[in-house]
Structure formats: structure tokens, C-alpha cells
Coordinates of N, CA and C in Angstrom, one line a residue:
Q1 N -5.2 14.7 -13.0 CA -5.8 13.6 -12.3 C -4.7 12.5 -12.1
V2 N -4.4 12.1 -10.9 CA -3.4 11.1 -10.7 C -4.0 9.7 -10.9
Q3 N -3.3 8.9 -11.5 CA -3.7 7.5 -11.7 C -2.6 6.6 -11.1
L4 N -3.0 5.5 -10.5 CA -2.1 4.6 -9.8 C -2.1 3.2 -10.6
A5 N -1.0 2.6 -10.7 CA -0.9 1.3 -11.3 C 0.0 0.4 -10.5
E6 N -0.6 -0.7 -10.1 CA 0.2 -1.7 -9.3 C 0.8 -2.8 -10.3
S7 N 1.9 -3.3 -9.8 CA 2.4 -4.5 -10.5 C 3.2 -5.3 -9.5
G8 N 3.6 -6.5 -10.0 CA 4.4 -7.4 -9.2 C 3.7 -8.5 -8.4
G9 N 2.4 -8.6 -8.6 CA 1.7 -9.6 -7.9 C 2.0 -11.0 -8.5
G10 N 1.4 -12.0 -7.9 CA 1.6 -13.3 -8.5 C 1.3 -14.4 -7.5
S11 N 1.8 -15.6 -7.8 CA 1.6 -16.8 -6.9 C 3.0 -17.3 -6.4
V12 N 3.1 -17.5 -5.1 CA 4.3 -18.1 -4.5 C 3.9 -19.1 -3.5
H13 N 4.9 -19.9 -3.1 CA 4.7 -20.9 -2.0 C 4.9 -20.1 -0.7
A14 N 4.4 -20.7 0.4 CA 4.6 -20.1 1.7 C 6.1 -20.0 2.0
G15 N 6.5 -18.9 2.6 CA 7.9 -18.7 2.8 C 8.6 -17.9 1.7
G16 N 7.9 -17.7 0.6 CA 8.5 -17.0 -0.5 C 8.3 -15.5 -0.4
S17 N 8.8 -14.8 -1.4 CA 8.8 -13.4 -1.4 C 8.2 -12.8 -2.7
L18 N 7.7 -11.6 -2.6 CA 7.2 -10.9 -3.8 C 7.4 -9.4 -3.5
R19 N 7.5 -8.6 -4.6 CA 7.7 -7.2 -4.5 C 6.6 -6.5 -5.3
L20 N 5.8 -5.8 -4.6 CA 4.7 -5.0 -5.3 C 5.2 -3.6 -5.6
S21 N 4.8 -3.1 -6.7 CA 5.2 -1.7 -7.1 C 3.9 -0.9 -7.4
C22 N 3.9 0.3 -7.1 CA 2.9 1.2 -7.5 C 3.5 2.5 -8.1
V23 N 3.0 2.8 -9.2 CA 3.5 4.0 -9.9 C 2.4 5.0 -10.1
A24 N 2.6 6.2 -9.8 CA 1.6 7.2 -9.9 C 1.9 8.1 -11.1
S25 N 0.9 8.3 -11.9 CA 1.1 9.3 -13.0 C 0.7 10.7 -12.5
G26 N 1.3 11.7 -13.0 CA 0.8 13.0 -12.6 C 1.6 13.6 -11.5
Y27 N 1.3 14.8 -11.1 CA 2.0 15.5 -10.0 C 1.5 15.1 -8.7
I28 N 2.4 14.8 -7.7 CA 2.0 14.5 -6.4 C 2.4 15.6 -5.5
V29 N 1.5 16.2 -4.7 CA 1.8 17.3 -3.8 C 2.7 16.7 -2.7
R30 N 3.4 17.6 -2.0 CA 4.4 17.2 -1.0 C 3.6 16.6 0.2
D31 N 2.5 17.2 0.5 CA 1.7 16.7 1.7 C 0.9 15.5 1.2
N32 N 1.3 14.3 1.6 CA 0.6 13.2 1.1 C 0.8 12.0 2.0
C33 N -0.1 11.0 1.8 CA 0.0 9.7 2.4 C 0.1 8.7 1.3
M34 N 1.0 7.8 1.4 CA 1.1 6.7 0.4 C 0.9 5.4 1.2
G35 N 0.2 4.4 0.6 CA 0.0 3.2 1.3 C -0.4 2.0 0.5
W36 N -0.4 0.9 1.2 CA -0.9 -0.4 0.7 C -2.0 -0.9 1.6
F37 N -3.0 -1.5 0.9 CA -4.1 -2.1 1.6 C -4.3 -3.5 0.9
R38 N -5.1 -4.3 1.6 CA -5.4 -5.6 1.0 C -6.8 -6.0 1.4
Q39 N -7.3 -6.9 0.6 CA -8.7 -7.4 0.9 C -8.8 -8.9 0.4
T40 N -9.4 -9.7 1.2 CA -9.7 -11.0 0.9 C -11.3 -11.1 0.8
P41 N -11.8 -12.0 0.0 CA -13.2 -12.1 -0.2 C -13.9 -12.3 1.2
G42 N -15.0 -11.6 1.4 CA -15.7 -11.7 2.6 C -15.2 -11.0 3.8
K43 N -14.1 -10.3 3.6 CA -13.5 -9.5 4.7 C -13.3 -8.1 4.3
A44 N -13.3 -7.2 5.3 CA -13.1 -5.8 5.1 C -11.6 -5.6 4.6
R45 N -11.5 -4.5 3.7 CA -10.2 -4.2 3.3 C -9.4 -3.7 4.5
E46 N -8.1 -4.1 4.6 CA -7.3 -3.7 5.7 C -6.1 -3.0 5.3
E47 N -5.6 -2.1 6.2 CA -4.4 -1.3 6.0 C -3.2 -2.3 6.1
V48 N -2.3 -2.2 5.3 CA -1.0 -3.0 5.4 C 0.1 -2.1 5.8
A49 N 0.3 -1.0 5.1 CA 1.4 -0.1 5.4 C 1.1 1.2 4.9
T50 N 1.4 2.3 5.6 CA 1.3 3.6 5.1 C 2.4 4.5 5.6
I51 N 2.6 5.6 4.9 CA 3.6 6.6 5.3 C 3.1 8.0 5.0
W52 N 3.2 8.8 6.0 CA 2.8 10.2 5.8 C 4.1 11.0 5.5
S53 N 3.9 11.9 4.6 CA 5.1 12.8 4.2 C 5.6 13.6 5.4
G54 N 4.7 13.9 6.3 CA 5.1 14.8 7.4 C 6.1 14.2 8.4
D55 N 6.0 12.9 8.6 CA 7.0 12.4 9.6 C 7.8 11.2 9.0
E56 N 7.5 10.8 7.8 CA 8.3 9.8 7.1 C 8.4 8.5 7.9
V57 N 7.4 8.2 8.7 CA 7.4 7.0 9.5 C 6.4 6.0 8.9
V58 N 6.9 4.8 8.6 CA 6.0 3.8 8.0 C 5.3 3.1 9.1
K59 N 4.0 3.0 9.0 CA 3.2 2.3 9.9 C 2.8 1.0 9.3
Y60 N 3.0 -0.1 10.0 CA 2.7 -1.4 9.5 C 1.6 -2.0 10.3
A61 N 0.8 -2.8 9.6 CA -0.2 -3.7 10.4 C 0.6 -4.7 11.2
D62 N 0.1 -5.0 12.4 CA 0.8 -6.0 13.2 C 1.1 -7.3 12.6
N63 N 0.2 -7.7 11.7 CA 0.3 -9.1 11.1 C 1.3 -9.1 10.0
V64 N 1.9 -8.0 9.6 CA 3.0 -8.0 8.6 C 4.3 -7.4 9.1
K65 N 4.3 -6.9 10.3 CA 5.6 -6.3 10.8 C 6.7 -7.4 10.8
G66 N 7.8 -6.9 10.4 CA 9.0 -7.8 10.4 C 9.1 -8.7 9.1
R67 N 8.0 -8.7 8.3 CA 8.0 -9.5 7.1 C 7.9 -8.6 5.8
F68 N 7.1 -7.5 6.0 CA 6.9 -6.6 4.8 C 7.7 -5.3 5.1
T69 N 8.2 -4.8 4.0 CA 8.9 -3.5 4.0 C 8.4 -2.6 3.0
F70 N 8.0 -1.4 3.4 CA 7.6 -0.3 2.5 C 8.7 0.5 2.2
S71 N 8.8 0.9 0.9 CA 9.8 1.9 0.5 C 9.2 2.7 -0.7
R72 N 9.9 3.8 -1.0 CA 9.4 4.6 -2.1 C 10.5 5.3 -2.8
D73 N 10.2 5.7 -4.0 CA 11.1 6.5 -4.8 C 10.3 7.8 -5.2
T74 N 10.5 8.8 -4.5 CA 9.7 10.0 -4.7 C 10.0 10.6 -6.1
A75 N 11.2 10.5 -6.5 CA 11.6 11.0 -7.8 C 10.8 10.3 -9.0
E76 N 10.5 9.1 -8.7 CA 9.8 8.3 -9.8 C 8.3 8.2 -9.5
N77 N 7.8 8.9 -8.4 CA 6.4 8.8 -8.0 C 6.0 7.3 -7.8
A78 N 6.9 6.6 -7.2 CA 6.6 5.1 -7.0 C 6.8 4.7 -5.6
W79 N 6.1 3.7 -5.1 CA 6.3 3.1 -3.8 C 6.1 1.6 -4.0
F80 N 6.7 0.9 -3.0 CA 6.9 -0.5 -3.1 C 6.5 -1.2 -1.8
L81 N 6.3 -2.5 -2.0 CA 6.0 -3.3 -0.8 C 6.8 -4.6 -1.0
E82 N 7.9 -4.8 -0.2 CA 8.6 -6.0 -0.3 C 8.0 -6.9 0.7
M83 N 7.6 -8.1 0.3 CA 6.9 -9.0 1.1 C 7.7 -10.3 1.2
S84 N 8.1 -10.7 2.4 CA 8.9 -11.9 2.5 C 8.2 -12.8 3.6
S85 N 8.7 -14.0 3.7 CA 8.1 -15.0 4.6 C 6.6 -15.0 4.5
L86 N 6.2 -15.0 3.2 CA 4.8 -15.0 3.0 C 4.0 -16.2 3.5
K87 N 2.8 -15.9 4.0 CA 2.0 -17.0 4.5 C 0.7 -17.1 3.7
P88 N 0.1 -18.2 3.7 CA -1.2 -18.4 3.0 C -2.2 -17.3 3.4
E89 N -2.2 -16.8 4.6 CA -3.1 -15.8 5.0 C -2.8 -14.4 4.5
D90 N -1.7 -14.3 3.8 CA -1.4 -13.1 3.1 C -2.0 -13.0 1.7
T91 N -2.6 -14.1 1.3 CA -3.3 -14.1 0.0 C -4.5 -13.1 0.0
A92 N -4.4 -12.2 -1.0 CA -5.4 -11.1 -1.0 C -5.2 -10.3 -2.3
Q93 N -6.2 -9.5 -2.5 CA -6.0 -8.5 -3.6 C -5.3 -7.3 -2.9
Y94 N -4.2 -6.8 -3.4 CA -3.5 -5.7 -2.8 C -3.7 -4.4 -3.6
Y95 N -3.9 -3.4 -2.9 CA -4.2 -2.1 -3.5 C -3.2 -1.0 -3.0
C96 N -2.8 -0.2 -3.9 CA -2.0 1.0 -3.5 C -2.9 2.2 -3.4
A97 N -2.6 3.2 -2.6 CA -3.4 4.3 -2.4 C -2.6 5.5 -2.1
L98 N -3.2 6.7 -2.5 CA -2.5 8.0 -2.3 C -3.5 9.0 -1.8
R99 N -3.2 9.6 -0.7 CA -4.0 10.7 -0.3 C -3.2 12.0 -0.3
T100 N -3.8 13.0 -0.9 CA -3.1 14.3 -0.9 C -3.8 15.3 0.0
Y101 N -3.1 16.3 0.4 CA -3.6 17.4 1.3 C -4.2 16.7 2.5
T102 N -3.4 16.0 3.2 CA -3.7 15.3 4.4 C -4.1 16.3 5.5
D103 N -4.7 15.8 6.6 CA -4.9 16.6 7.7 C -3.9 16.3 8.8
G104 N -2.7 15.9 8.4 CA -1.7 15.6 9.3 C -1.6 14.1 9.8
Y105 N -2.3 13.3 9.0 CA -2.3 11.8 9.4 C -2.7 11.1 8.1
C106 N -2.4 9.8 8.2 CA -2.9 8.9 7.1 C -4.1 8.2 7.6
P107 N -5.2 8.3 6.9 CA -6.4 7.6 7.3 C -6.3 6.1 7.2
R108 N -7.0 5.4 8.0 CA -6.9 3.9 7.9 C -7.9 3.3 6.9
L109 N -8.8 4.1 6.5 CA -9.8 3.6 5.5 C -9.4 3.9 4.1
F110 N -9.3 2.8 3.3 CA -8.9 2.9 1.9 C -9.8 3.9 1.2
E111 N -11.1 4.0 1.5 CA -12.0 4.9 0.8 C -11.7 6.4 1.0
W112 N -10.9 6.7 2.0 CA -10.6 8.1 2.3 C -9.4 8.6 1.5
Y113 N -8.8 7.7 0.7 CA -7.7 8.1 -0.1 C -8.1 8.7 -1.4
S114 N -7.4 9.7 -1.8 CA -7.9 10.5 -3.0 C -7.8 9.7 -4.2
F115 N -6.7 8.8 -4.3 CA -6.5 8.1 -5.5 C -6.2 6.6 -5.1
R116 N -6.7 5.7 -5.8 CA -6.7 4.3 -5.4 C -6.4 3.4 -6.7
G117 N -5.5 2.5 -6.5 CA -5.2 1.5 -7.6 C -6.3 0.5 -7.7
R118 N -6.2 -0.2 -8.8 CA -7.3 -1.2 -9.1 C -7.1 -2.5 -8.4
G119 N -5.9 -2.7 -7.9 CA -5.6 -3.9 -7.2 C -4.8 -5.0 -8.0
I120 N -4.1 -5.8 -7.2 CA -3.3 -6.8 -7.9 C -3.3 -8.0 -6.9
Q121 N -3.5 -9.2 -7.5 CA -3.6 -10.4 -6.7 C -2.3 -11.0 -6.3
V122 N -2.3 -11.4 -5.0 CA -1.2 -12.1 -4.4 C -1.7 -13.4 -3.9
T123 N -1.2 -14.5 -4.3 CA -1.7 -15.8 -3.8 C -0.5 -16.6 -3.2
V124 N -0.6 -17.0 -2.0 CA 0.4 -17.8 -1.3 C -0.2 -19.1 -1.0
S125 N 0.5 -20.1 -1.5 CA 0.0 -21.5 -1.3 C 0.9 -22.2 -0.2
S126 N 0.2 -23.1 0.4 CA 0.9 -23.8 1.5 C 1.7 -25.0 1.0

């Protein structure tokens, strides 16, 4: 059973930066999707960035493009989210997720991921 653990959250002022990390325990099959999602109270959880092992292309939500960067270290079973130029509207609980045995794409719904982190808070003050 794979378990995910996020780290790196915290509080910053607008314009600041944070780096989130997600480390997966256990074996990860080659066919997978890795991703980051976020949720604010009263809103649906939204996809932030995902990558499918099949094409190695990172897909970003429009509202984070150019500010957030997804990266990963497959040898360490870890992936990261570098967040810069943070805005108050980026304040949310951030979750990492992993889907194995994909059907050739990364789902947009967090609940469709095989393994999900518990979440970590990011707070951006104005």
C-alpha cells in the first residue's frame, strides 16, 4: 500500500514563494499519474498540476500557469510544486495524489486517484 506525505506548506505574504513536497512510500508502477490538487472551504477541490508517465507533459490549471512549477524525482518517489508569485487566492489546503494503472490519461477528479495525501495548508496574506 502506497502512502503519500506532503510537506512544505506554511504562511507567506503575497508575492512570496513556497515549495511543496510529496513523498510516496512503497513501489510505484511505471504507468502512473502524479498530481497536486487544492481546496478552499466552500469550494470544490481543483486540479493544480498533473503529469502522466506516458507523455511526461505537465498540465497546469490556467490560474497557476507561469507561477507554479511541477517537478519530480522518480528515484526518490517524490514530486514537488514550486509556487512563486503567490496570491491570496492561492490560499488553500493542498493535496498530492497518485494514480496507478492509468487508462492513458490523468483524471481531473481527486477522488479518482488511487492514493491521496492528507493535505497541507498554504496561506497567502495580502
